[in-house]
DNA sequence: CTTCTCTTGTGAATGATTTCACAAGGATTC
DNA sequence: GAATCCTTGTGAAATCATTCACAAGAGAAG
């Protein structure tokens, strides 16, 4: 069950959601593949990892497959999210509507800037990072979004693990070390830009 | 030359830059690997794709390797960047200092909100998206950062390709279709969160 | 100058992922 | 209800990536 297969499931789900709005009832692996930029066999292999949801000769029923994918991805439940770091990136994320739509609800926001502490974002009062434990006692969260400067990221991650966070989406340009049983996803803009730069080196001039 | 190898190079470079500041002259593949969360042999294989930069029995000289990696990744030149979409995500990116440090210089900012057009960010006046061609004639860019809503992303990407952009870093939750010869990197928060959710499904409760 | 220690660079082996090819089996038509 | 048309589901093959194992070679020590 590879990481990349899972990410494709997420893309399939998105495509199915866009389709549903257009009223399509049935979709073939080839069509789904086209929307996502992969191949029919790939789609079928990915789905077959979790069962057989299609009907031969016809394709996949959009709505049921959508439900099934949401279920597989763990999106049929609510996840409570703590946002650590109320800088510009944090601000962008709080405003990102997909989070809530997908069942990720920000319940706690922490920062260490005295200017910000006490102000409200989306109705949530920003608390001091040092009081993480207290904040989690009031509003526990399974997931954290880490949007602090690189230097502060590892300490914040350690603290998050201590208060029981099981998944971290890290936006700081640092590779976090976390114990077994805690999942981390890195969204690393610098790495992305640099790999773009590498690709360009061979395309430009 | 796999995508993942390139991304690791970027991580090695970052580690080397952090080291250099601490005055370390020589680093072994094992040590570098540790900082990046991979293995010695992996580091050596990755580097050997581009030549042999180490000395046996000793390791790699930090500074020269750093220079070499920057070169390989295409970071030893300046890249002009156009930012399309001056929302919250755009704001976060403009303020992100690593961009400039890495040689990516934002020279143009475009949006379609009349409220924003004309205001200045970091000294750059925000122009209207419809006048992209004009903006590019004044300030050409090889790279674009696309931070617009999903619905607008494909059109914006098409326009960017028309005015000569060769690399797009896309932050909208859409898979862009671009012609051969244009590189795209997707930073897809939703996919990331959902794959985190999948991992958690098996870790929590 | 020989020996010992260390770490690179790399072919070979292993493991993972993707692609292929096709049998299985619904739906539709005549 | 047989024949035809489709598209799935899936082993097998091919490709791609990582790990392993070790010869090659640099430096240090005696």
Tab-separated table of C-alpha atoms (C1' of nucleotides) in Angstrom:
chain	number	residue	atom	x	y	z
A	1	UNK	CA	0.000	0.000	0.000
A	2	UNK	CA	2.279	2.703	-1.216
A	3	UNK	CA	2.205	6.338	-0.218
A	4	UNK	CA	1.757	7.307	-3.837
A	5	UNK	CA	-1.238	5.028	-4.246
A	6	UNK	CA	-2.886	6.761	-1.291
A	7	UNK	CA	-2.263	10.169	-2.740
A	8	UNK	CA	-3.829	9.085	-5.981
A	9	UNK	CA	-6.907	7.906	-4.104
A	10	UNK	CA	-7.205	11.426	-2.801
A	11	UNK	CA	-7.055	12.733	-6.352
A	12	UNK	CA	-9.643	10.218	-7.524
A	13	UNK	CA	-11.923	11.347	-4.742
A	14	UNK	CA	-11.577	14.950	-5.780
A	15	UNK	CA	-12.314	14.097	-9.394
A	16	UNK	CA	-15.374	12.105	-8.341
A	17	UNK	CA	-16.621	15.001	-6.275
A	18	UNK	CA	-16.276	17.355	-9.210
A	19	UNK	CA	-18.072	14.856	-11.414
A	20	UNK	CA	-20.929	14.244	-9.046
A	21	UNK	CA	-21.819	17.885	-9.334
A	22	UNK	CA	-22.187	17.420	-13.085
A	23	UNK	CA	-24.585	14.558	-12.503
A	24	UNK	CA	-22.494	11.734	-13.972
A	25	UNK	CA	-23.572	8.408	-12.614
A	26	UNK	CA	-20.940	6.058	-13.948
A	27	UNK	CA	-17.281	6.525	-14.683
A	28	UNK	CA	-14.706	4.228	-16.258
A	29	UNK	CA	-11.205	3.785	-14.969
A	30	UNK	CA	-9.916	5.366	-18.144
A	31	UNK	CA	-12.015	8.492	-17.723
A	32	UNK	CA	-11.093	8.862	-14.092
A	33	UNK	CA	-7.459	8.350	-14.987
A	34	UNK	CA	-7.625	11.069	-17.593
A	35	UNK	CA	-8.895	13.638	-15.124
A	36	UNK	CA	-6.139	12.822	-12.686
A	37	UNK	CA	-3.328	12.417	-15.155
A	38	UNK	CA	-2.666	8.727	-14.841
A	39	UNK	CA	-3.677	5.525	-16.638
A	40	UNK	CA	-6.668	3.206	-16.495
A	41	UNK	CA	-4.763	0.187	-15.219
A	42	UNK	CA	-3.220	2.326	-12.510
A	43	UNK	CA	-6.631	3.406	-11.301
A	44	UNK	CA	-7.879	-0.166	-11.271
A	45	UNK	CA	-4.814	-1.423	-9.421
A	46	UNK	CA	-5.112	1.313	-6.832
A	47	UNK	CA	-8.764	0.631	-6.197
A	48	UNK	CA	-8.283	-3.117	-6.181
A	49	UNK	CA	-5.990	-2.700	-3.177
A	50	UNK	CA	-9.125	-2.080	-1.143
A	51	UNK	CA	-11.713	-4.239	-2.824
A	52	UNK	CA	-13.639	-4.368	-6.068
A	53	UNK	CA	-16.048	-1.516	-6.411
A	54	UNK	CA	-16.753	-1.543	-10.130
A	55	UNK	CA	-18.947	-3.645	-12.367
A	56	UNK	CA	-17.335	-5.233	-15.373
A	57	UNK	CA	-18.397	-3.969	-18.695
A	58	UNK	CA	-19.733	-0.798	-17.158
A	59	UNK	CA	-17.400	1.043	-14.831
A	60	UNK	CA	-17.682	2.532	-11.365
A	61	UNK	CA	-20.790	4.104	-9.888
A	62	UNK	CA	-19.707	7.606	-8.946
A	63	UNK	CA	-21.579	8.145	-5.708
A	64	UNK	CA	-20.821	4.813	-4.011
A	65	UNK	CA	-17.185	4.965	-5.011
A	66	UNK	CA	-16.979	8.435	-3.573
A	67	UNK	CA	-18.387	7.235	-0.278
A	68	UNK	CA	-16.044	4.282	-0.261
A	69	UNK	CA	-12.974	6.429	-0.948
A	70	UNK	CA	-13.889	8.867	1.760
A	71	UNK	CA	-14.142	5.950	4.084
A	72	UNK	CA	-10.809	4.454	3.064
A	73	UNK	CA	-9.069	7.787	3.485
A	74	UNK	CA	-10.545	8.253	6.943
A	75	UNK	CA	-12.571	11.275	5.897
A	76	UNK	CA	-15.899	10.020	7.138
A	77	UNK	CA	-15.058	11.145	10.635
A	78	UNK	CA	-14.148	14.521	12.091
A	79	UNK	CA	-10.538	15.310	12.949
A	80	UNK	CA	-9.715	17.990	15.481
A	81	UNK	CA	-6.768	20.076	14.421
A	82	UNK	CA	-4.418	22.300	16.363
A	83	UNK	CA	-2.692	25.051	14.446
A	84	UNK	CA	0.704	25.945	15.840
A	85	UNK	CA	2.077	29.166	14.422
A	86	UNK	CA	-0.226	32.045	13.621
A	87	UNK	CA	1.920	33.728	11.021
A	88	UNK	CA	1.009	34.363	7.438
A	89	UNK	CA	1.021	30.722	6.495
A	90	UNK	CA	-1.160	29.904	9.460
A	91	UNK	CA	-3.549	32.668	8.437
A	92	UNK	CA	-3.799	31.252	4.932
A	93	UNK	CA	-4.539	27.786	6.274
A	94	UNK	CA	-7.208	28.879	8.723
A	95	UNK	CA	-9.017	30.545	5.854
A	96	UNK	CA	-8.656	27.516	3.574
A	97	UNK	CA	-12.211	26.231	3.226
A	98	UNK	CA	-11.323	22.684	2.100
A	99	UNK	CA	-10.134	21.817	5.586
A	100	UNK	CA	-13.492	22.072	7.211
A	101	UNK	CA	-15.231	20.512	4.211
A	102	UNK	CA	-12.986	17.494	4.557
A	103	UNK	CA	-13.736	17.071	8.222
A	104	UNK	CA	-10.654	18.800	9.603
A	105	UNK	CA	-11.765	21.298	12.200
A	106	UNK	CA	-9.312	23.706	13.748
A	107	UNK	CA	-10.062	23.782	17.463
A	108	UNK	CA	-6.906	25.347	18.856
A	109	UNK	CA	-4.495	28.003	17.643
A	110	UNK	CA	-1.205	28.657	19.392
A	111	UNK	CA	1.551	31.192	18.843
A	112	UNK	CA	4.288	32.785	20.904
A	113	UNK	CA	3.907	36.386	19.768
A	114	UNK	CA	2.414	38.359	22.690
A	115	UNK	CA	0.849	40.713	20.166
A	116	UNK	CA	-1.235	37.900	18.748
A	117	UNK	CA	-2.123	36.001	21.880
A	118	UNK	CA	-5.695	36.660	22.864
A	119	UNK	CA	-6.839	37.852	19.433
A	120	UNK	CA	-9.391	35.693	17.651
A	121	UNK	CA	-9.202	33.979	14.296
A	122	UNK	CA	-12.389	32.468	13.024
A	123	UNK	CA	-13.751	32.774	16.538
A	124	UNK	CA	-10.836	30.898	18.099
A	125	UNK	CA	-8.699	32.726	20.636
A	126	UNK	CA	-4.967	32.370	19.989
A	127	UNK	CA	-3.224	30.877	23.000
A	128	UNK	CA	0.447	30.888	24.040
A	129	UNK	CA	2.508	27.937	22.823
A	130	UNK	CA	3.934	27.404	26.336
A	131	UNK	CA	0.466	26.544	27.543
A	132	UNK	CA	-0.079	23.840	24.974
A	133	UNK	CA	-0.967	21.238	27.542
A	134	UNK	CA	-3.685	23.381	29.020
A	135	UNK	CA	-5.036	24.252	25.590
A	136	UNK	CA	-5.182	20.561	24.697
A	137	UNK	CA	-6.940	19.689	27.903
A	138	UNK	CA	-9.673	22.116	26.901
A	139	UNK	CA	-9.655	21.243	23.185
A	140	UNK	CA	-7.864	18.021	22.395
A	141	UNK	CA	-6.693	17.452	18.822
A	142	UNK	CA	-5.416	14.381	17.025
A	143	UNK	CA	-3.787	16.378	14.253
A	144	UNK	CA	-1.547	19.412	14.230
A	145	UNK	CA	-0.566	21.807	11.515
A	146	UNK	CA	2.883	23.108	12.207
A	147	UNK	CA	3.510	26.508	10.673
A	148	UNK	CA	6.325	27.966	12.756
A	149	UNK	CA	9.838	29.098	11.749
A	150	UNK	CA	12.338	26.326	11.052
A	151	UNK	CA	14.259	26.862	14.293
A	152	UNK	CA	11.158	26.359	16.410
A	153	UNK	CA	9.707	23.396	14.553
A	154	UNK	CA	11.389	20.445	16.262
A	155	UNK	CA	10.637	21.730	19.762
A	156	UNK	CA	7.038	22.380	18.838
A	157	UNK	CA	6.759	18.906	17.328
A	158	UNK	CA	8.152	17.329	20.494
A	159	UNK	CA	5.631	19.228	22.584
A	160	UNK	CA	2.801	18.196	20.279
A	161	UNK	CA	3.757	14.560	20.563
A	162	UNK	CA	3.838	14.898	24.346
A	163	UNK	CA	0.271	16.175	24.456
A	164	UNK	CA	-0.929	13.304	22.323
A	165	UNK	CA	-0.950	14.478	18.714
A	166	UNK	CA	-0.777	11.528	16.325
A	167	UNK	CA	-0.386	13.309	13.000
A	168	UNK	CA	1.548	16.416	12.019
A	169	UNK	CA	1.419	18.319	8.801
A	170	UNK	CA	4.667	20.217	8.818
A	171	UNK	CA	5.122	23.349	6.767
A	172	UNK	CA	8.469	24.349	8.202
A	173	UNK	CA	11.526	23.611	6.056
A	174	UNK	CA	12.874	21.033	8.498
A	175	UNK	CA	12.758	17.243	8.584
A	176	UNK	CA	11.057	16.446	11.853
A	177	UNK	CA	12.038	13.512	14.024
A	178	UNK	CA	9.065	11.929	15.712
A	179	UNK	CA	8.599	8.623	17.549
A	180	UNK	CA	6.959	5.539	16.043
A	181	UNK	CA	3.231	5.861	15.875
A	182	UNK	CA	3.174	9.505	14.884
A	183	UNK	CA	2.623	10.342	11.237
A	184	UNK	CA	4.250	13.349	9.616
A	185	UNK	CA	3.650	14.890	6.222
A	186	UNK	CA	6.074	17.461	4.991
A	187	UNK	CA	4.942	20.268	2.753
A	188	UNK	CA	8.259	21.717	1.831
A	189	UNK	CA	8.047	24.669	-0.461
A	190	UNK	CA	11.802	25.044	-0.775
A	191	UNK	CA	12.252	21.455	-1.887
A	192	UNK	CA	9.451	21.891	-4.371
A	193	UNK	CA	10.917	25.064	-5.812
A	194	UNK	CA	14.355	23.558	-6.045
A	195	UNK	CA	13.159	20.505	-7.865
A	196	UNK	CA	11.324	22.863	-10.200
A	197	UNK	CA	14.555	24.728	-10.648
A	198	UNK	CA	16.315	21.480	-11.502
A	199	UNK	CA	13.719	20.667	-14.127
A	200	UNK	CA	14.052	24.159	-15.591
A	201	UNK	CA	17.799	23.932	-15.845
A	202	UNK	CA	17.193	21.461	-18.623
A	203	UNK	CA	14.309	23.312	-20.237
A	204	UNK	CA	15.362	26.951	-20.251
A	205	UNK	CA	18.083	28.243	-22.513
B	1	UNK	CA	17.348	10.399	-12.343
B	2	UNK	CA	14.301	10.080	-10.220
B	3	UNK	CA	12.194	12.909	-8.893
B	4	UNK	CA	12.780	11.649	-5.376
B	5	UNK	CA	16.536	11.661	-5.828
B	6	UNK	CA	16.353	15.332	-6.829
B	7	UNK	CA	14.274	16.197	-3.801
B	8	UNK	CA	16.810	14.504	-1.589
B	9	UNK	CA	19.572	16.584	-3.172
B	10	UNK	CA	17.642	19.613	-2.069
B	11	UNK	CA	17.534	18.255	1.470
B	12	UNK	CA	21.237	17.480	1.411
B	13	UNK	CA	21.909	21.011	0.326
B	14	UNK	CA	19.876	22.388	3.181
B	15	UNK	CA	21.681	20.183	5.667
B	16	UNK	CA	25.041	21.281	4.269
B	17	UNK	CA	24.056	24.902	4.583
B	18	UNK	CA	23.111	24.434	8.191
B	19	UNK	CA	26.387	22.638	8.815
B	20	UNK	CA	28.568	25.172	7.134
B	21	UNK	CA	27.410	27.727	9.649
B	22	UNK	CA	28.731	25.501	12.408
B	23	UNK	CA	32.127	25.421	10.747
B	24	UNK	CA	32.235	21.708	9.857
B	25	UNK	CA	34.634	21.091	7.028
B	26	UNK	CA	34.023	17.452	6.208
B	27	UNK	CA	30.930	15.290	6.356
B	28	UNK	CA	30.449	11.588	5.758
B	29	UNK	CA	27.556	10.149	3.801
B	30	UNK	CA	26.289	8.535	6.980
B	31	UNK	CA	26.212	11.809	8.892
B	32	UNK	CA	24.515	13.640	6.063
B	33	UNK	CA	22.027	10.814	5.776
B	34	UNK	CA	21.203	11.014	9.441
B	35	UNK	CA	20.334	14.686	9.248
B	36	UNK	CA	18.046	14.132	6.320
B	37	UNK	CA	16.477	10.894	7.486
B	38	UNK	CA	17.901	8.519	4.923
B	39	UNK	CA	20.831	6.099	4.663
B	40	UNK	CA	24.484	6.436	3.775
B	41	UNK	CA	24.319	4.320	0.636
B	42	UNK	CA	21.337	6.335	-0.543
B	43	UNK	CA	23.286	9.558	-0.198
B	44	UNK	CA	26.224	8.107	-2.079
B	45	UNK	CA	24.037	6.755	-4.871
B	46	UNK	CA	22.256	10.069	-5.215
B	47	UNK	CA	25.471	12.018	-5.413
B	48	UNK	CA	27.105	9.517	-7.719
B	49	UNK	CA	24.387	10.258	-10.274
B	50	UNK	CA	26.165	13.526	-10.899
B	51	UNK	CA	29.806	12.674	-10.355
B	52	UNK	CA	32.110	11.774	-7.520
B	53	UNK	CA	32.603	14.590	-5.104
B	54	UNK	CA	33.960	12.801	-2.067
B	55	UNK	CA	37.352	11.475	-1.082
B	56	UNK	CA	37.552	7.877	0.042
B	57	UNK	CA	38.359	7.262	3.646
B	58	UNK	CA	37.415	10.809	4.519
B	59	UNK	CA	34.043	11.987	3.292
B	60	UNK	CA	32.758	15.051	1.484
B	61	UNK	CA	34.110	18.556	1.857
B	62	UNK	CA	31.133	20.609	2.959
B	63	UNK	CA	31.687	23.822	1.065
B	64	UNK	CA	32.546	22.397	-2.367
B	65	UNK	CA	29.713	19.904	-2.193
B	66	UNK	CA	27.347	22.726	-1.332
B	67	UNK	CA	28.481	24.682	-4.352
B	68	UNK	CA	28.177	21.625	-6.552
B	69	UNK	CA	24.658	20.846	-5.354
B	70	UNK	CA	23.527	24.398	-5.870
B	71	UNK	CA	24.835	24.113	-9.359
B	72	UNK	CA	23.144	20.805	-10.071
B	73	UNK	CA	19.832	22.104	-8.787
B	74	UNK	CA	20.051	25.193	-10.932
B	75	UNK	CA	20.317	27.522	-7.971
B	76	UNK	CA	23.453	29.274	-9.030
B	77	UNK	CA	21.455	31.554	-11.284
B	78	UNK	CA	18.600	33.970	-10.625
B	79	UNK	CA	15.062	32.971	-11.537
B	80	UNK	CA	12.425	35.625	-12.112
B	81	UNK	CA	9.106	34.655	-10.628
B	82	UNK	CA	5.580	35.847	-11.298
B	83	UNK	CA	3.074	35.428	-8.508
B	84	UNK	CA	-0.460	34.957	-9.747
B	85	UNK	CA	-3.042	35.318	-7.012
B	86	UNK	CA	-2.557	37.823	-4.227
B	87	UNK	CA	-4.699	36.126	-1.619
B	88	UNK	CA	-3.571	34.913	1.750
B	89	UNK	CA	-1.413	32.173	0.334
B	90	UNK	CA	0.203	34.598	-2.048
B	91	UNK	CA	0.856	36.943	0.858
B	92	UNK	CA	2.542	34.177	2.815
B	93	UNK	CA	4.758	33.302	-0.137
B	94	UNK	CA	5.841	36.854	-0.868
B	95	UNK	CA	6.987	37.145	2.721
B	96	UNK	CA	8.808	33.798	2.652
B	97	UNK	CA	12.470	34.771	2.849
B	98	UNK	CA	13.905	31.511	1.483
B	99	UNK	CA	12.694	32.348	-1.997
B	100	UNK	CA	14.954	35.282	-2.471
B	101	UNK	CA	17.829	33.549	-0.684
B	102	UNK	CA	17.578	30.703	-3.168
B	103	UNK	CA	17.663	33.000	-6.144
B	104	UNK	CA	13.940	33.167	-6.827
B	105	UNK	CA	12.970	36.789	-7.192
B	106	UNK	CA	9.347	37.822	-7.454
B	107	UNK	CA	9.185	40.442	-10.171
B	108	UNK	CA	5.471	40.497	-10.961
B	109	UNK	CA	2.305	40.064	-8.921
B	110	UNK	CA	-1.097	39.684	-10.562
B	111	UNK	CA	-4.603	39.398	-9.185
B	112	UNK	CA	-8.104	40.078	-10.391
B	113	UNK	CA	-9.499	41.781	-7.306
B	114	UNK	CA	-9.947	45.484	-8.161
B	115	UNK	CA	-9.430	46.302	-4.489
B	116	UNK	CA	-5.931	44.891	-4.609
B	117	UNK	CA	-4.816	46.073	-8.007
B	118	UNK	CA	-2.452	48.981	-7.685
B	119	UNK	CA	-1.476	48.300	-4.083
B	120	UNK	CA	2.126	47.356	-3.444
B	121	UNK	CA	3.582	44.240	-1.865
B	122	UNK	CA	7.266	44.340	-1.124
B	123	UNK	CA	7.476	47.307	-3.432
B	124	UNK	CA	5.826	45.531	-6.343
B	125	UNK	CA	2.562	46.928	-7.670
B	126	UNK	CA	-0.150	44.322	-8.111
B	127	UNK	CA	-1.380	44.250	-11.692
B	128	UNK	CA	-4.573	42.863	-13.214
B	129	UNK	CA	-4.414	39.248	-14.396
B	130	UNK	CA	-5.994	40.199	-17.733
B	131	UNK	CA	-2.943	42.292	-18.527
B	132	UNK	CA	-0.525	39.455	-17.972
B	133	UNK	CA	1.089	39.880	-21.355
B	134	UNK	CA	1.843	43.521	-20.731
B	135	UNK	CA	3.156	42.761	-17.255
B	136	UNK	CA	5.465	40.114	-18.700
B	137	UNK	CA	6.725	42.434	-21.393
B	138	UNK	CA	7.835	44.786	-18.640
B	139	UNK	CA	9.054	42.062	-16.261
B	140	UNK	CA	9.496	38.681	-17.874
B	141	UNK	CA	9.566	35.611	-15.639
B	142	UNK	CA	10.559	32.033	-16.290
B	143	UNK	CA	8.714	30.707	-13.267
B	144	UNK	CA	5.237	31.312	-11.895
B	145	UNK	CA	3.696	30.610	-8.541
B	146	UNK	CA	0.025	29.935	-8.999
B	147	UNK	CA	-2.020	30.729	-5.906
B	148	UNK	CA	-5.522	31.306	-7.247
B	149	UNK	CA	-8.773	29.466	-6.481
B	150	UNK	CA	-9.195	26.031	-8.054
B	151	UNK	CA	-11.698	27.216	-10.659
B	152	UNK	CA	-9.318	29.834	-12.010
B	153	UNK	CA	-6.151	27.751	-12.003
B	154	UNK	CA	-6.268	26.077	-15.404
B	155	UNK	CA	-7.064	29.306	-17.256
B	156	UNK	CA	-4.304	31.113	-15.440
B	157	UNK	CA	-1.884	28.303	-16.235
B	158	UNK	CA	-2.803	28.450	-19.924
B	159	UNK	CA	-2.200	32.184	-19.938
B	160	UNK	CA	1.130	31.755	-18.185
B	161	UNK	CA	2.272	29.220	-20.740
B	162	UNK	CA	1.264	31.598	-23.535
B	163	UNK	CA	3.448	34.376	-22.149
B	164	UNK	CA	6.425	32.028	-21.932
B	165	UNK	CA	6.525	30.634	-18.409
B	166	UNK	CA	8.465	27.355	-18.297
B	167	UNK	CA	7.849	26.268	-14.727
B	168	UNK	CA	4.789	26.531	-12.527
B	169	UNK	CA	4.511	25.853	-8.848
B	170	UNK	CA	0.826	25.240	-8.385
B	171	UNK	CA	-0.819	25.667	-5.017
B	172	UNK	CA	-4.387	25.284	-6.214
B	173	UNK	CA	-6.045	21.927	-5.580
B	174	UNK	CA	-6.235	21.068	-9.278
B	175	UNK	CA	-4.104	18.908	-11.534
B	176	UNK	CA	-2.933	21.265	-14.252
B	177	UNK	CA	-2.587	20.249	-17.863
B	178	UNK	CA	0.348	21.901	-19.534
B	179	UNK	CA	2.141	21.268	-22.813
B	180	UNK	CA	5.448	19.418	-23.120
B	181	UNK	CA	8.357	21.519	-22.072
B	182	UNK	CA	6.624	23.157	-19.149
B	183	UNK	CA	7.355	21.813	-15.688
B	184	UNK	CA	4.728	21.801	-12.959
B	185	UNK	CA	5.076	21.061	-9.283
B	186	UNK	CA	1.935	20.574	-7.285
B	187	UNK	CA	1.797	21.566	-3.644
B	188	UNK	CA	-1.514	20.073	-2.741
B	189	UNK	CA	-2.488	20.606	0.857
B	190	UNK	CA	-5.689	18.625	0.536
B	191	UNK	CA	-3.884	15.560	-0.774
B	192	UNK	CA	-1.344	15.878	1.996
B	193	UNK	CA	-3.985	16.154	4.693
B	194	UNK	CA	-5.930	13.243	3.298
B	195	UNK	CA	-2.932	10.987	3.169
B	196	UNK	CA	-2.260	12.024	6.751
B	197	UNK	CA	-5.835	11.133	7.559
B	198	UNK	CA	-5.330	7.731	5.974
B	199	UNK	CA	-2.263	7.096	8.085
B	200	UNK	CA	-4.131	8.168	11.207
B	201	UNK	CA	-7.037	5.854	10.502
B	202	UNK	CA	-4.646	3.065	11.360
B	203	UNK	CA	-2.981	4.785	14.298
B	204	UNK	CA	-5.821	6.394	16.220
B	205	UNK	CA	-8.363	4.420	18.212
C	1	DC	C1'	57.190	1.807	3.265
C	2	DT	C1'	53.833	-1.214	5.171
C	3	DT	C1'	49.802	-1.785	7.707
C	4	DC	C1'	45.536	-0.360	9.417
C	5	DT	C1'	41.447	2.285	9.385
C	6	DC	C1'	38.096	4.595	7.216
C	7	DT	C1'	34.723	5.950	3.712
C	8	DT	C1'	33.699	6.455	-1.071
C	9	DG	C1'	31.870	4.769	-5.531
C	10	DT	C1'	29.454	1.194	-7.827
C	11	DG	C1'	27.836	-3.295	-9.832
C	12	DA	C1'	24.701	-6.756	-8.290
C	13	DA	C1'	20.681	-8.161	-5.614
C	14	DT	C1'	16.594	-7.104	-3.720
C	15	DG	C1'	12.304	-4.858	-3.276
C	16	DA	C1'	8.602	-1.824	-4.819
C	17	DT	C1'	5.711	0.136	-8.272
C	18	DT	C1'	3.836	0.424	-12.684
C	19	DT	C1'	2.444	-1.476	-16.923
C	20	DC	C1'	0.650	-5.092	-19.595
C	21	DA	C1'	-2.359	-8.615	-21.211
C	22	DC	C1'	-6.177	-11.119	-20.800
C	23	DA	C1'	-9.731	-14.036	-18.572
C	24	DA	C1'	-14.013	-13.137	-16.148
C	25	DG	C1'	-18.293	-11.453	-16.223
C	26	DG	C1'	-22.077	-7.875	-16.441
C	27	DA	C1'	-25.126	-5.302	-19.835
C	28	DT	C1'	-27.262	-4.791	-24.279
C	29	DT	C1'	-28.859	-6.198	-28.755
C	30	DC	C1'	-31.002	-9.085	-31.928
D	1	DG	C1'	-31.001	-16.899	-24.947
D	2	DA	C1'	-27.014	-16.618	-27.781
D	3	DA	C1'	-23.751	-13.305	-29.413
D	4	DT	C1'	-21.469	-9.072	-28.937
D	5	DC	C1'	-19.560	-5.320	-26.605
D	6	DC	C1'	-17.419	-3.332	-22.749
D	7	DT	C1'	-14.749	-2.687	-18.800
D	8	DT	C1'	-13.251	-4.620	-14.556
D	9	DG	C1'	-9.936	-7.244	-11.643
D	10	DT	C1'	-5.586	-9.421	-11.410
D	11	DG	C1'	-1.549	-12.442	-12.094
D	12	DA	C1'	2.769	-11.923	-14.746
D	13	DA	C1'	6.281	-8.983	-16.826
D	14	DA	C1'	8.790	-4.978	-16.965
D	15	DT	C1'	10.519	-1.027	-15.082
D	16	DC	C1'	12.236	1.762	-11.518
D	17	DA	C1'	14.303	2.674	-6.861
D	18	DT	C1'	16.706	1.222	-2.853
D	19	DT	C1'	19.765	-1.574	-0.362
D	20	DC	C1'	23.711	-4.337	-0.058
D	21	DA	C1'	28.431	-5.753	-0.303
D	22	DC	C1'	32.789	-4.950	-1.382
D	23	DA	C1'	36.846	-3.440	-4.138
D	24	DA	C1'	39.317	0.860	-4.597
D	25	DG	C1'	41.747	4.259	-2.638
D	26	DA	C1'	42.959	8.083	0.664
D	27	DG	C1'	45.077	9.219	4.986
D	28	DA	C1'	47.234	8.135	9.553
D	29	DA	C1'	50.240	5.562	12.369
D	30	DG	C1'	54.146	3.002	13.342
